Amino acid sequence: AQKVTQAQTEISVVEKEDVTLDCVYETRDTTYYLFWYKQPPSGELVFLIRRNSFDEQNEISGRYSWNFQKSTSSFNFTITASQVVDSAVYFCALGVRSEKLVFGKGTKLTVNP
Amino acid sequence: DTEVTQTPKHLVMGMTNKKSLKCEQHMGHRAMYWYKQKAKKPPELMFVYSYEKLSINESVPSRFSPECPNSSLLNLHLHALQPEDSALYLCASSQVKGLVYGYTFGSGTRLTVV
């Protein structure tokens, strides 16, 4: 069975602070896909990144960066110099073989001015 | 057009009502999905359509009835719902191998059952 754990339920930071959101996954499959989504209060899930299990390269996109480590089954997400607009719930998700995504419980990030 | 459009955005219905949720995309995607998200919980998959055929049903109660009349449209017909069915219903679409190509989500329908 697949499982995603986001241990941080809520995080509150002050604008311009860096913040890391943790994601730990479990699967016995050797081929799998990991995703991060942002969900603002309006409700839509905004795609941030997708990684497959064969690509351990870390990625940076503007203020966002992702650290994928198969050795620790983690796919952590860092926001550098956070902004108020980053306030949202962030979900990490895992998919294997079928089209069923298994989501973590989410981390609610609040960035205060 | 890179959007998934869901209507209505909000819906309040009684337990004896029949209503439908609608989802539309014009990205040429041939897979479409319904997810249910309870408050402060993650989304949970309900149904997957691939090439307009139901390919995954996650043991959803029969009071939820999906329909995919064509490759651009996905409906969710609701009948005799319970208050615990109140949730945000999210639609998504993808190329057939969504895991490889990614999913596009709509902004959802917030359903309240009274």
PDB file of C-alpha atoms in Angstrom:
ATOM      1  CA  ALA A   1       0.000   0.000   0.000  1.00  0.00           C
ATOM      2  CA  GLN A   2       1.053   3.567  -0.594  1.00  0.00           C
ATOM      3  CA  LYS A   3       1.228   6.205   2.082  1.00  0.00           C
ATOM      4  CA  VAL A   4       2.241   9.850   2.293  1.00  0.00           C
ATOM      5  CA  THR A   5       3.041  11.531   5.588  1.00  0.00           C
ATOM      6  CA  GLN A   6       3.155  15.276   6.042  1.00  0.00           C
ATOM      7  CA  ALA A   7       3.984  15.550   9.716  1.00  0.00           C
ATOM      8  CA  GLN A   8       3.589  19.339   9.892  1.00  0.00           C
ATOM      9  CA  THR A   9      -0.086  20.161  10.206  1.00  0.00           C
ATOM     10  CA  GLU A  10       0.346  23.914  10.374  1.00  0.00           C
ATOM     11  CA  ILE A  11       3.293  26.256   9.992  1.00  0.00           C
ATOM     12  CA  SER A  12       3.300  29.973  10.615  1.00  0.00           C
ATOM     13  CA  VAL A  13       6.157  32.216   9.496  1.00  0.00           C
ATOM     14  CA  VAL A  14       6.837  35.881   9.019  1.00  0.00           C
ATOM     15  CA  GLU A  15       7.274  37.225   5.520  1.00  0.00           C
ATOM     16  CA  LYS A  16      10.779  36.762   4.047  1.00  0.00           C
ATOM     17  CA  GLU A  17      11.522  33.758   6.222  1.00  0.00           C
ATOM     18  CA  ASP A  18      12.489  30.506   4.518  1.00  0.00           C
ATOM     19  CA  VAL A  19      10.222  27.542   5.222  1.00  0.00           C
ATOM     20  CA  THR A  20      10.517  23.826   4.476  1.00  0.00           C
ATOM     21  CA  LEU A  21       7.538  21.534   4.156  1.00  0.00           C
ATOM     22  CA  ASP A  22       8.292  17.881   4.807  1.00  0.00           C
ATOM     23  CA  CYS A  23       6.941  14.892   2.881  1.00  0.00           C
ATOM     24  CA  VAL A  24       7.748  11.253   3.561  1.00  0.00           C
ATOM     25  CA  TYR A  25       6.324   8.530   1.356  1.00  0.00           C
ATOM     26  CA  GLU A  26       5.989   4.759   1.477  1.00  0.00           C
ATOM     27  CA  THR A  27       5.679   2.389  -1.466  1.00  0.00           C
ATOM     28  CA  ARG A  28       7.095  -0.953  -2.511  1.00  0.00           C
ATOM     29  CA  ASP A  29       6.938  -0.051  -6.174  1.00  0.00           C
ATOM     30  CA  THR A  30      10.178   0.891  -7.854  1.00  0.00           C
ATOM     31  CA  THR A  31       8.397   3.169 -10.323  1.00  0.00           C
ATOM     32  CA  TYR A  32       6.383   5.941  -8.755  1.00  0.00           C
ATOM     33  CA  TYR A  33       5.597   9.615  -9.100  1.00  0.00           C
ATOM     34  CA  LEU A  34       5.594  12.351  -6.510  1.00  0.00           C
ATOM     35  CA  PHE A  35       3.706  15.602  -6.716  1.00  0.00           C
ATOM     36  CA  TRP A  36       3.310  18.821  -4.789  1.00  0.00           C
ATOM     37  CA  TYR A  37       0.098  20.828  -5.048  1.00  0.00           C
ATOM     38  CA  LYS A  38      -0.888  24.178  -3.543  1.00  0.00           C
ATOM     39  CA  GLN A  39      -4.485  24.747  -2.473  1.00  0.00           C
ATOM     40  CA  PRO A  40      -5.388  28.376  -1.740  1.00  0.00           C
ATOM     41  CA  PRO A  41      -8.662  29.205   0.043  1.00  0.00           C
ATOM     42  CA  SER A  42     -10.439  29.385  -3.336  1.00  0.00           C
ATOM     43  CA  GLY A  43     -10.156  25.598  -3.531  1.00  0.00           C
ATOM     44  CA  GLU A  44      -8.397  24.693  -6.738  1.00  0.00           C
ATOM     45  CA  LEU A  45      -5.347  22.468  -6.581  1.00  0.00           C
ATOM     46  CA  VAL A  46      -2.453  24.214  -8.257  1.00  0.00           C
ATOM     47  CA  PHE A  47       0.242  21.944  -9.639  1.00  0.00           C
ATOM     48  CA  LEU A  48       3.761  22.784  -8.465  1.00  0.00           C
ATOM     49  CA  ILE A  49       6.009  19.879  -9.419  1.00  0.00           C
ATOM     50  CA  ARG A  50       6.103  16.234 -10.484  1.00  0.00           C
ATOM     51  CA  ARG A  51       9.030  13.855 -10.010  1.00  0.00           C
ATOM     52  CA  ASN A  52       9.427  10.240 -11.015  1.00  0.00           C
ATOM     53  CA  SER A  53      11.374   7.728  -8.992  1.00  0.00           C
ATOM     54  CA  PHE A  54      14.231   7.618 -11.479  1.00  0.00           C
ATOM     55  CA  ASP A  55      14.957  11.302 -11.320  1.00  0.00           C
ATOM     56  CA  GLU A  56      16.543  12.290  -8.029  1.00  0.00           C
ATOM     57  CA  GLN A  57      17.724  15.619  -9.293  1.00  0.00           C
ATOM     58  CA  ASN A  58      16.752  18.468  -7.025  1.00  0.00           C
ATOM     59  CA  GLU A  59      14.881  21.310  -8.657  1.00  0.00           C
ATOM     60  CA  ILE A  60      14.678  25.033  -8.191  1.00  0.00           C
ATOM     61  CA  SER A  61      11.960  27.207  -9.652  1.00  0.00           C
ATOM     62  CA  GLY A  62      12.211  30.799  -8.562  1.00  0.00           C
ATOM     63  CA  ARG A  63      11.694  30.892  -4.796  1.00  0.00           C
ATOM     64  CA  TYR A  64      10.643  27.234  -4.737  1.00  0.00           C
ATOM     65  CA  SER A  65      12.992  24.276  -4.445  1.00  0.00           C
ATOM     66  CA  TRP A  66      12.512  20.566  -3.945  1.00  0.00           C
ATOM     67  CA  ASN A  67      14.826  18.006  -2.357  1.00  0.00           C
ATOM     68  CA  PHE A  68      14.122  14.409  -3.403  1.00  0.00           C
ATOM     69  CA  GLN A  69      16.009  11.752  -1.432  1.00  0.00           C
ATOM     70  CA  LYS A  70      15.146   8.129  -2.156  1.00  0.00           C
ATOM     71  CA  SER A  71      17.424   6.958   0.664  1.00  0.00           C
ATOM     72  CA  THR A  72      15.102   8.563   3.210  1.00  0.00           C
ATOM     73  CA  SER A  73      11.895   8.368   1.100  1.00  0.00           C
ATOM     74  CA  SER A  74      11.479  12.093   1.355  1.00  0.00           C
ATOM     75  CA  PHE A  75      10.446  14.810  -1.057  1.00  0.00           C
ATOM     76  CA  ASN A  76      10.711  18.093   0.806  1.00  0.00           C
ATOM     77  CA  PHE A  77       9.655  21.498  -0.452  1.00  0.00           C
ATOM     78  CA  THR A  78      11.339  24.768   0.486  1.00  0.00           C
ATOM     79  CA  ILE A  79      10.037  28.266  -0.076  1.00  0.00           C
ATOM     80  CA  THR A  80      12.735  30.897   0.117  1.00  0.00           C
ATOM     81  CA  ALA A  81      11.868  34.422   1.216  1.00  0.00           C
ATOM     82  CA  SER A  82       8.220  33.564   1.808  1.00  0.00           C
ATOM     83  CA  GLN A  83       5.460  35.967   0.838  1.00  0.00           C
ATOM     84  CA  VAL A  84       1.904  36.445   2.068  1.00  0.00           C
ATOM     85  CA  VAL A  85       0.654  35.029  -1.247  1.00  0.00           C
ATOM     86  CA  ASP A  86       2.316  31.736  -0.357  1.00  0.00           C
ATOM     87  CA  SER A  87      -0.277  31.203   2.367  1.00  0.00           C
ATOM     88  CA  ALA A  88      -2.187  28.055   1.433  1.00  0.00           C
ATOM     89  CA  VAL A  89      -2.480  24.359   2.168  1.00  0.00           C
ATOM     90  CA  TYR A  90       0.247  22.345   0.475  1.00  0.00           C
ATOM     91  CA  PHE A  91      -0.259  18.702  -0.413  1.00  0.00           C
ATOM     92  CA  CYS A  92       2.323  16.105  -1.279  1.00  0.00           C
ATOM     93  CA  ALA A  93       0.959  13.183  -3.321  1.00  0.00           C
ATOM     94  CA  LEU A  94       2.175   9.803  -4.530  1.00  0.00           C
ATOM     95  CA  GLY A  95       1.071   7.822  -7.585  1.00  0.00           C
ATOM     96  CA  VAL A  96       2.028   4.307  -8.721  1.00  0.00           C
ATOM     97  CA  ARG A  97       0.824   2.301 -11.739  1.00  0.00           C
ATOM     98  CA  SER A  98      -2.869   3.233 -11.623  1.00  0.00           C
ATOM     99  CA  GLU A  99      -4.117   6.790 -11.886  1.00  0.00           C
ATOM    100  CA  LYS A 100      -4.943   6.980  -8.207  1.00  0.00           C
ATOM    101  CA  LEU A 101      -3.083   9.720  -6.397  1.00  0.00           C
ATOM    102  CA  VAL A 102      -2.637   9.255  -2.673  1.00  0.00           C
ATOM    103  CA  PHE A 103      -2.391  12.587  -0.902  1.00  0.00           C
ATOM    104  CA  GLY A 104      -0.789  13.444   2.389  1.00  0.00           C
ATOM    105  CA  LYS A 105      -2.942  15.253   4.946  1.00  0.00           C
ATOM    106  CA  GLY A 106      -1.535  18.589   3.899  1.00  0.00           C
ATOM    107  CA  THR A 107       0.383  21.357   5.620  1.00  0.00           C
ATOM    108  CA  LYS A 108      -1.308  24.690   6.166  1.00  0.00           C
ATOM    109  CA  LEU A 109       1.202  27.471   5.693  1.00  0.00           C
ATOM    110  CA  THR A 110       0.429  30.941   6.986  1.00  0.00           C
ATOM    111  CA  VAL A 111       2.808  33.730   6.043  1.00  0.00           C
ATOM    112  CA  ASN A 112       2.276  36.817   8.162  1.00  0.00           C
ATOM    113  CA  PRO A 113       3.236  40.289   7.006  1.00  0.00           C
TER     114      PRO A 113
ATOM    115  CA  ASP B   1      -7.480  26.871 -22.988  1.00  0.00           C
ATOM    116  CA  THR B   2      -5.676  25.222 -20.079  1.00  0.00           C
ATOM    117  CA  GLU B   3      -8.490  25.170 -17.583  1.00  0.00           C
ATOM    118  CA  VAL B   4     -10.886  22.745 -16.023  1.00  0.00           C
ATOM    119  CA  THR B   5     -14.201  24.485 -15.432  1.00  0.00           C
ATOM    120  CA  GLN B   6     -16.606  23.273 -12.786  1.00  0.00           C
ATOM    121  CA  THR B   7     -20.182  24.402 -12.289  1.00  0.00           C
ATOM    122  CA  PRO B   8     -21.816  25.339 -10.076  1.00  0.00           C
ATOM    123  CA  LYS B   9     -19.240  26.744  -7.664  1.00  0.00           C
ATOM    124  CA  HIS B  10     -21.597  26.351  -4.735  1.00  0.00           C
ATOM    125  CA  LEU B  11     -24.607  24.070  -4.295  1.00  0.00           C
ATOM    126  CA  VAL B  12     -27.002  23.563  -1.410  1.00  0.00           C
ATOM    127  CA  MET B  13     -29.359  20.638  -1.735  1.00  0.00           C
ATOM    128  CA  GLY B  14     -31.827  18.757   0.377  1.00  0.00           C
ATOM    129  CA  MET B  15     -31.549  15.057   1.045  1.00  0.00           C
ATOM    130  CA  THR B  16     -34.395  14.276  -1.346  1.00  0.00           C
ATOM    131  CA  ASN B  17     -33.123  16.435  -4.197  1.00  0.00           C
ATOM    132  CA  LYS B  18     -31.476  15.366  -7.420  1.00  0.00           C
ATOM    133  CA  LYS B  19     -28.716  17.571  -8.717  1.00  0.00           C
ATOM    134  CA  SER B  20     -25.739  17.335 -11.045  1.00  0.00           C
ATOM    135  CA  LEU B  21     -22.212  18.697 -10.977  1.00  0.00           C
ATOM    136  CA  LYS B  22     -20.580  19.543 -14.254  1.00  0.00           C
ATOM    137  CA  CYS B  23     -16.938  19.571 -15.324  1.00  0.00           C
ATOM    138  CA  GLU B  24     -15.579  20.685 -18.688  1.00  0.00           C
ATOM    139  CA  GLN B  25     -12.151  20.818 -20.280  1.00  0.00           C
ATOM    140  CA  HIS B  26     -10.945  21.668 -23.771  1.00  0.00           C
ATOM    141  CA  MET B  27      -7.338  20.570 -23.523  1.00  0.00           C
ATOM    142  CA  GLY B  28      -7.879  17.359 -25.457  1.00  0.00           C
ATOM    143  CA  HIS B  29      -7.370  15.301 -22.332  1.00  0.00           C
ATOM    144  CA  ARG B  30      -8.852  11.792 -22.508  1.00  0.00           C
ATOM    145  CA  ALA B  31      -8.849  11.033 -18.778  1.00  0.00           C
ATOM    146  CA  MET B  32     -11.102  12.766 -16.261  1.00  0.00           C
ATOM    147  CA  TYR B  33     -11.459  12.359 -12.519  1.00  0.00           C
ATOM    148  CA  TRP B  34     -13.748  13.126  -9.619  1.00  0.00           C
ATOM    149  CA  TYR B  35     -12.266  13.724  -6.181  1.00  0.00           C
ATOM    150  CA  LYS B  36     -14.068  14.403  -2.906  1.00  0.00           C
ATOM    151  CA  GLN B  37     -12.472  16.615  -0.268  1.00  0.00           C
ATOM    152  CA  LYS B  38     -13.951  16.958   3.196  1.00  0.00           C
ATOM    153  CA  ALA B  39     -13.054  20.008   5.240  1.00  0.00           C
ATOM    154  CA  LYS B  40      -9.449  19.994   6.453  1.00  0.00           C
ATOM    155  CA  LYS B  41      -8.804  16.647   4.759  1.00  0.00           C
ATOM    156  CA  PRO B  42      -6.916  15.677   1.601  1.00  0.00           C
ATOM    157  CA  PRO B  43      -8.713  14.936  -1.659  1.00  0.00           C
ATOM    158  CA  GLU B  44      -9.835  11.351  -2.144  1.00  0.00           C
ATOM    159  CA  LEU B  45     -10.348   9.775  -5.541  1.00  0.00           C
ATOM    160  CA  MET B  46     -13.904   8.748  -6.412  1.00  0.00           C
ATOM    161  CA  PHE B  47     -13.959   7.916 -10.127  1.00  0.00           C
ATOM    162  CA  VAL B  48     -11.672   7.814 -13.147  1.00  0.00           C
ATOM    163  CA  TYR B  49     -12.798   7.911 -16.770  1.00  0.00           C
ATOM    164  CA  SER B  50     -10.407   6.962 -19.531  1.00  0.00           C
ATOM    165  CA  TYR B  51     -11.510   7.423 -23.142  1.00  0.00           C
ATOM    166  CA  GLU B  52     -15.035   8.111 -21.848  1.00  0.00           C
ATOM    167  CA  LYS B  53     -15.199   4.746 -20.082  1.00  0.00           C
ATOM    168  CA  LEU B  54     -15.279   4.290 -16.337  1.00  0.00           C
ATOM    169  CA  SER B  55     -11.960   2.727 -15.374  1.00  0.00           C
ATOM    170  CA  ILE B  56     -11.814   3.235 -11.608  1.00  0.00           C
ATOM    171  CA  ASN B  57     -14.651   3.364  -9.072  1.00  0.00           C
ATOM    172  CA  GLU B  58     -13.323   3.657  -5.548  1.00  0.00           C
ATOM    173  CA  SER B  59     -16.308   1.880  -3.992  1.00  0.00           C
ATOM    174  CA  VAL B  60     -18.372   5.038  -4.046  1.00  0.00           C
ATOM    175  CA  PRO B  61     -22.023   4.744  -2.879  1.00  0.00           C
ATOM    176  CA  SER B  62     -24.572   4.516  -5.666  1.00  0.00           C
ATOM    177  CA  ARG B  63     -26.118   7.844  -4.684  1.00  0.00           C
ATOM    178  CA  PHE B  64     -23.189   9.284  -6.665  1.00  0.00           C
ATOM    179  CA  SER B  65     -23.503   8.479 -10.356  1.00  0.00           C
ATOM    180  CA  PRO B  66     -20.806   9.648 -12.773  1.00  0.00           C
ATOM    181  CA  GLU B  67     -21.305  10.178 -16.471  1.00  0.00           C
ATOM    182  CA  CYS B  68     -18.887  11.059 -19.254  1.00  0.00           C
ATOM    183  CA  PRO B  69     -21.008  11.969 -22.298  1.00  0.00           C
ATOM    184  CA  ASN B  70     -18.015  13.020 -24.397  1.00  0.00           C
ATOM    185  CA  SER B  71     -14.303  13.611 -24.100  1.00  0.00           C
ATOM    186  CA  SER B  72     -14.737  17.173 -22.839  1.00  0.00           C
ATOM    187  CA  LEU B  73     -17.492  16.710 -20.289  1.00  0.00           C
ATOM    188  CA  LEU B  74     -17.801  14.918 -16.988  1.00  0.00           C
ATOM    189  CA  ASN B  75     -20.905  14.956 -14.832  1.00  0.00           C
ATOM    190  CA  LEU B  76     -21.604  13.749 -11.336  1.00  0.00           C
ATOM    191  CA  HIS B  77     -25.268  13.053 -10.671  1.00  0.00           C
ATOM    192  CA  LEU B  78     -26.341  13.296  -7.045  1.00  0.00           C
ATOM    193  CA  HIS B  79     -29.421  11.715  -5.509  1.00  0.00           C
ATOM    194  CA  ALA B  80     -30.567  11.109  -1.943  1.00  0.00           C
ATOM    195  CA  LEU B  81     -27.384  12.461  -0.435  1.00  0.00           C
ATOM    196  CA  GLN B  82     -26.655  12.590   3.268  1.00  0.00           C
ATOM    197  CA  PRO B  83     -25.333  15.554   5.262  1.00  0.00           C
ATOM    198  CA  GLU B  84     -21.977  13.768   5.555  1.00  0.00           C
ATOM    199  CA  ASP B  85     -21.634  14.053   1.779  1.00  0.00           C
ATOM    200  CA  SER B  86     -21.115  17.781   2.189  1.00  0.00           C
ATOM    201  CA  ALA B  87     -17.656  18.466   0.763  1.00  0.00           C
ATOM    202  CA  LEU B  88     -15.662  20.118  -1.986  1.00  0.00           C
ATOM    203  CA  TYR B  89     -15.947  18.061  -5.167  1.00  0.00           C
ATOM    204  CA  LEU B  90     -12.965  18.470  -7.431  1.00  0.00           C
ATOM    205  CA  CYS B  91     -12.721  17.502 -11.056  1.00  0.00           C
ATOM    206  CA  ALA B  92      -9.415  16.917 -12.812  1.00  0.00           C
ATOM    207  CA  SER B  93      -8.266  15.965 -16.267  1.00  0.00           C
ATOM    208  CA  SER B  94      -5.085  14.640 -17.811  1.00  0.00           C
ATOM    209  CA  GLN B  95      -3.640  12.956 -20.820  1.00  0.00           C
ATOM    210  CA  VAL B  96      -4.297   9.249 -20.378  1.00  0.00           C
ATOM    211  CA  LYS B  97      -1.102   8.661 -18.442  1.00  0.00           C
ATOM    212  CA  GLY B  98      -1.747  11.302 -15.854  1.00  0.00           C
ATOM    213  CA  LEU B  99       1.080  10.187 -13.634  1.00  0.00           C
ATOM    214  CA  VAL B 100       3.525  10.906 -16.435  1.00  0.00           C
ATOM    215  CA  TYR B 101       1.968  14.081 -17.842  1.00  0.00           C
ATOM    216  CA  GLY B 102       0.314  15.571 -14.777  1.00  0.00           C
ATOM    217  CA  TYR B 103      -3.198  16.521 -13.776  1.00  0.00           C
ATOM    218  CA  THR B 104      -5.116  19.764 -14.094  1.00  0.00           C
ATOM    219  CA  PHE B 105      -7.677  20.415 -11.380  1.00  0.00           C
ATOM    220  CA  GLY B 106     -10.732  22.631 -11.409  1.00  0.00           C
ATOM    221  CA  SER B 107     -11.626  24.932  -8.524  1.00  0.00           C
ATOM    222  CA  GLY B 108     -14.347  22.615  -7.318  1.00  0.00           C
ATOM    223  CA  THR B 109     -17.999  22.665  -6.323  1.00  0.00           C
ATOM    224  CA  ARG B 110     -18.677  23.271  -2.635  1.00  0.00           C
ATOM    225  CA  LEU B 111     -21.663  21.073  -1.844  1.00  0.00           C
ATOM    226  CA  THR B 112     -23.774  21.404   1.267  1.00  0.00           C
ATOM    227  CA  VAL B 113     -26.430  18.796   1.957  1.00  0.00           C
ATOM    228  CA  VAL B 114     -29.148  19.940   4.373  1.00  0.00           C
TER     229      VAL B 114
END
